[in-house]
Short mmCIF file of C-alpha atoms in Angstrom, two decimals:
data_model
loop_
_atom_site.label_atom_id
_atom_site.label_comp_id
_atom_site.label_asym_id
_atom_site.label_seq_id
_atom_site.Cartn_x
_atom_site.Cartn_y
_atom_site.Cartn_z
CA SER A 1 11.20 -5.09 -9.04
CA ALA A 2 12.60 -2.07 -7.21
CA VAL A 3 14.33 -1.73 -3.87
CA ILE A 4 13.07 1.26 -1.94
CA SER A 5 14.79 2.76 1.07
CA GLN A 6 12.95 5.11 3.36
CA LYS A 7 14.51 7.27 6.04
CA PRO A 8 13.86 7.57 8.89
CA SER A 9 12.15 4.29 9.72
CA ARG A 10 10.51 5.93 12.71
CA ASP A 11 10.54 9.21 14.58
CA ILE A 12 8.92 10.94 17.52
CA CYS A 13 8.31 14.63 16.91
CA GLN A 14 7.01 17.56 18.88
CA ARG A 15 3.79 19.36 17.93
CA GLY A 16 4.34 22.24 15.58
CA THR A 17 7.55 20.88 14.10
CA SER A 18 8.03 19.21 10.72
CA LEU A 19 9.43 15.90 9.58
CA THR A 20 10.98 15.21 6.20
CA ILE A 21 10.94 11.64 4.96
CA GLN A 22 13.31 10.51 2.24
CA CYS A 23 12.64 7.84 -0.37
CA GLN A 24 15.52 6.44 -2.42
CA VAL A 25 15.00 3.87 -5.20
CA ASP A 26 17.74 1.65 -6.60
CA SER A 27 16.68 2.30 -10.20
CA GLN A 28 15.00 5.02 -12.21
CA VAL A 29 11.24 4.84 -11.94
CA THR A 30 8.55 6.71 -13.80
CA MET A 31 5.96 6.92 -11.03
CA MET A 32 6.44 7.66 -7.34
CA PHE A 33 3.72 8.03 -4.75
CA TRP A 34 3.30 8.84 -1.09
CA TYR A 35 0.70 7.08 1.07
CA ARG A 36 -0.48 7.51 4.62
CA GLN A 37 -1.59 4.59 6.77
CA GLN A 38 -3.28 5.62 9.99
CA PRO A 39 -3.30 3.15 12.90
CA GLY A 40 -5.42 0.12 12.08
CA GLN A 41 -6.38 1.53 8.70
CA SER A 42 -5.74 0.93 5.04
CA LEU A 43 -3.48 2.98 2.78
CA THR A 44 -4.61 6.39 1.57
CA LEU A 45 -2.85 8.09 -1.30
CA ILE A 46 -1.48 11.53 -0.42
CA ALA A 47 0.01 12.52 -3.74
CA THR A 48 1.88 11.54 -6.87
CA ALA A 49 5.42 12.91 -6.88
CA ASN A 50 6.19 14.33 -10.31
CA GLN A 51 9.77 14.68 -11.45
CA GLY A 52 10.58 18.29 -12.19
CA SER A 53 7.15 19.67 -11.39
CA GLU A 54 4.68 20.10 -8.56
CA ALA A 55 3.18 17.00 -7.02
CA THR A 56 -0.42 16.01 -7.76
CA TYR A 57 -2.38 15.90 -4.51
CA GLU A 58 -5.42 13.82 -3.71
CA SER A 59 -8.56 15.29 -2.23
CA GLY A 60 -8.01 16.26 1.38
CA PHE A 61 -4.25 16.73 1.08
CA VAL A 62 -2.61 20.09 0.39
CA ILE A 63 0.85 21.20 -0.55
CA ASP A 64 1.28 23.49 2.45
CA LYS A 65 0.84 20.57 4.82
CA PHE A 66 2.58 17.89 2.74
CA PRO A 67 5.22 19.49 0.52
CA ILE A 68 6.86 16.98 -1.81
CA SER A 69 10.02 17.16 -3.83
CA ARG A 70 11.20 14.91 -6.63
CA PRO A 71 14.43 16.21 -8.07
CA ASN A 72 15.18 13.11 -10.17
CA LEU A 73 13.87 9.68 -11.13
CA THR A 74 15.27 7.88 -8.08
CA PHE A 75 14.57 10.18 -5.14
CA SER A 76 11.68 11.96 -3.45
CA THR A 77 10.95 13.59 -0.11
CA LEU A 78 7.71 14.11 1.77
CA THR A 79 7.54 16.72 4.50
CA VAL A 80 4.75 16.63 7.06
CA SER A 81 4.48 20.19 8.35
CA ASN A 82 3.13 21.81 11.50
CA LEU A 83 2.72 18.44 13.16
CA SER A 84 -0.23 17.56 15.36
CA PRO A 85 -1.04 14.26 17.08
CA GLU A 86 -3.49 13.50 14.26
CA ASP A 87 -0.50 13.21 11.92
CA SER A 88 0.73 10.15 13.81
CA SER A 89 0.72 7.51 11.09
CA ILE A 90 2.87 5.35 8.90
CA TYR A 91 4.00 7.13 5.74
CA LEU A 92 4.89 4.95 2.77
CA CYS A 93 6.75 5.62 -0.45
CA SER A 94 5.67 3.61 -3.48
CA VAL A 95 6.86 3.27 -7.07
CA ARG A 96 5.52 1.85 -10.30
CA GLN A 97 7.54 1.27 -13.42
CA ILE A 98 4.80 0.60 -15.92
CA LEU A 99 1.10 1.36 -15.92
CA GLY A 100 -0.93 -1.75 -15.28
CA THR A 101 1.70 -3.47 -13.19
CA GLU A 102 2.26 -3.78 -9.49
CA ALA A 103 3.48 -1.02 -7.20
CA PHE A 104 6.40 -1.56 -4.82
CA PHE A 105 6.61 -0.10 -1.35
CA GLY A 106 9.23 1.05 1.04
CA GLN A 107 9.20 -0.24 4.60
CA GLY A 108 7.44 2.89 5.82
CA THR A 109 8.16 5.66 8.29
CA ARG A 110 6.31 5.46 11.58
CA LEU A 111 5.68 8.96 12.89
CA THR A 112 4.50 9.67 16.40
CA VAL A 113 3.64 13.25 17.32
CA VAL A 114 3.69 14.17 20.99
CA GLY B 1 6.94 -4.55 15.58
CA GLU B 2 3.67 -2.76 16.11
CA SER B 3 0.59 -4.06 14.40
CA VAL B 4 -1.16 -2.15 11.66
CA GLY B 5 -4.26 -4.27 12.00
CA LEU B 6 -5.71 -3.12 15.31
CA HIS B 7 -9.18 -2.36 13.94
CA LEU B 8 -9.32 -4.61 10.91
CA PRO B 9 -11.56 -7.64 10.32
CA THR B 10 -9.72 -10.75 11.45
CA LEU B 11 -9.65 -14.26 10.04
CA SER B 12 -8.28 -16.89 12.40
CA VAL B 13 -7.27 -20.28 11.00
CA GLN B 14 -5.26 -23.31 12.02
CA GLU B 15 -1.98 -24.15 10.37
CA GLY B 16 -2.60 -26.34 7.35
CA ASP B 17 -6.10 -25.02 6.70
CA ASN B 18 -7.01 -23.18 3.54
CA SER B 19 -7.77 -19.48 3.98
CA ILE B 20 -10.07 -17.31 1.94
CA ILE B 21 -9.83 -13.53 2.22
CA ASN B 22 -12.46 -11.43 0.52
CA CYS B 23 -12.52 -7.93 -0.88
CA ALA B 24 -15.28 -5.80 -2.37
CA TYR B 25 -13.83 -3.29 -4.78
CA SER B 26 -15.38 0.03 -5.55
CA ASN B 27 -15.23 0.83 -9.23
CA SER B 28 -16.73 -1.26 -12.03
CA ALA B 29 -14.29 0.39 -14.47
CA SER B 30 -11.25 -1.00 -12.65
CA ASP B 31 -9.30 -3.34 -14.88
CA TYR B 32 -6.34 -4.48 -12.76
CA PHE B 33 -6.24 -5.82 -9.22
CA ILE B 34 -3.48 -6.67 -6.79
CA TRP B 35 -3.26 -8.47 -3.46
CA TYR B 36 -0.69 -7.26 -0.97
CA LYS B 37 0.57 -8.74 2.27
CA GLN B 38 1.71 -6.43 5.04
CA GLU B 39 3.62 -7.84 7.97
CA SER B 40 4.02 -5.91 11.16
CA GLY B 41 6.50 -3.05 10.79
CA LYS B 42 6.89 -3.51 7.04
CA GLY B 43 5.53 -2.06 3.84
CA PRO B 44 3.02 -3.94 1.69
CA GLN B 45 4.48 -6.79 -0.34
CA PHE B 46 3.08 -7.89 -3.70
CA ILE B 47 1.48 -11.35 -3.69
CA ILE B 48 -0.46 -11.78 -6.90
CA ASP B 49 -2.34 -9.75 -9.48
CA ILE B 50 -5.14 -10.29 -11.96
CA ARG B 51 -6.51 -8.37 -14.92
CA SER B 52 -10.18 -7.85 -15.61
CA ASN B 53 -10.15 -10.14 -18.66
CA MET B 54 -9.50 -13.09 -16.33
CA ASP B 55 -11.57 -14.59 -13.53
CA LYS B 56 -8.91 -16.75 -11.91
CA ARG B 57 -5.16 -16.72 -11.55
CA GLN B 58 -2.94 -19.08 -9.60
CA GLY B 59 0.41 -18.60 -7.99
CA GLN B 60 2.42 -20.60 -5.54
CA ARG B 61 -0.07 -21.63 -2.83
CA VAL B 62 -2.27 -18.64 -3.69
CA THR B 63 -5.21 -18.19 -6.04
CA VAL B 64 -7.05 -14.99 -6.84
CA LEU B 65 -10.64 -15.06 -8.04
CA LEU B 66 -12.36 -12.11 -9.67
CA ASN B 67 -16.12 -11.71 -9.98
CA LYS B 68 -16.77 -8.54 -11.94
CA THR B 69 -20.54 -8.96 -11.78
CA VAL B 70 -20.58 -8.29 -8.05
CA LYS B 71 -17.24 -6.42 -7.87
CA HIS B 72 -15.69 -9.05 -5.65
CA LEU B 73 -12.14 -10.28 -5.32
CA SER B 74 -10.89 -13.14 -3.20
CA LEU B 75 -7.51 -14.51 -2.21
CA GLN B 76 -7.21 -18.17 -1.40
CA ILE B 77 -4.16 -19.40 0.48
CA ALA B 78 -3.61 -23.15 0.50
CA ALA B 79 -2.09 -24.96 3.47
CA THR B 80 -1.81 -21.78 5.50
CA GLN B 81 1.37 -21.41 7.52
CA PRO B 82 2.22 -19.28 10.58
CA GLY B 83 4.38 -17.14 8.29
CA ASP B 84 1.22 -16.16 6.40
CA SER B 85 0.01 -14.22 9.44
CA ALA B 86 -0.25 -10.62 8.27
CA VAL B 87 -2.69 -8.00 7.06
CA TYR B 88 -3.88 -8.54 3.49
CA PHE B 89 -5.05 -5.70 1.25
CA CYS B 90 -6.62 -5.73 -2.15
CA ALA B 91 -5.93 -2.82 -4.48
CA GLU B 92 -7.63 -1.75 -7.70
CA ASN B 93 -6.37 0.24 -10.64
CA LEU B 94 -9.11 2.34 -12.20
CA ASN B 95 -7.98 1.61 -15.74
CA SER B 96 -4.78 0.96 -17.62
CA GLY B 97 -4.19 4.68 -18.14
CA TYR B 98 -4.45 5.50 -14.46
CA SER B 99 -1.30 5.42 -12.39
CA THR B 100 -2.71 5.27 -8.87
CA LEU B 101 -4.05 2.36 -6.84
CA THR B 102 -7.01 2.41 -4.47
CA PHE B 103 -6.70 0.10 -1.48
CA GLY B 104 -9.42 -1.87 0.25
CA LYS B 105 -9.89 -1.94 4.00
CA GLY B 106 -7.72 -4.97 4.71
CA THR B 107 -8.08 -8.23 6.61
CA MET B 108 -5.83 -9.52 9.34
CA LEU B 109 -5.01 -13.23 9.00
CA LEU B 110 -3.94 -15.03 12.17
CA VAL B 111 -2.57 -18.54 11.78
CA SER B 112 -2.32 -20.73 14.85
CA PRO B 113 0.21 -23.57 14.94
#
């Protein structure tokens, strides 16, 4: 298993600003992902964070809005840019060690945009 | 904490009952499936998994059933307890070479004492 720490756990941000969420894992992991969970909804994959290269984004998500960094095998950041109320969601970091095994999740970051 | 299950289907049971949560998955090529439990204010927590070469797998108080013919997955929880109250999600892995998971809509389980 992996222990994942996300910061901040929650934040309230003004429209037009940005929030950067950090994800720290207690061990080196091959795969890291960022998900969004809108209120009352399931999890939607935003992107796969690739170490040393640009993230791979899912349909409907773009780098300008959700820039991602992954400088090493234990750390990643997700920035949600130019915030609007529609960005109010829970953002979750997830890791997998081996293909075909379970993914582990951080506790999430609850973002409210006002 | 705030609930993540405001608009999700809800299953209400009494403590001690057995619970069955169902999930229809989307892709017939998926070969690995996971059930997650998400409590209020927390991230999803792994419960049990099953591979496509199996149709049943048992854990502690939980059983997962897989019906590939109709692309259906179920989670059975025996002797449900108030601590089982949460939102439950199924997730599918397209195939063993695919790194990402696709999540189902989720079901909120409410257990009354």
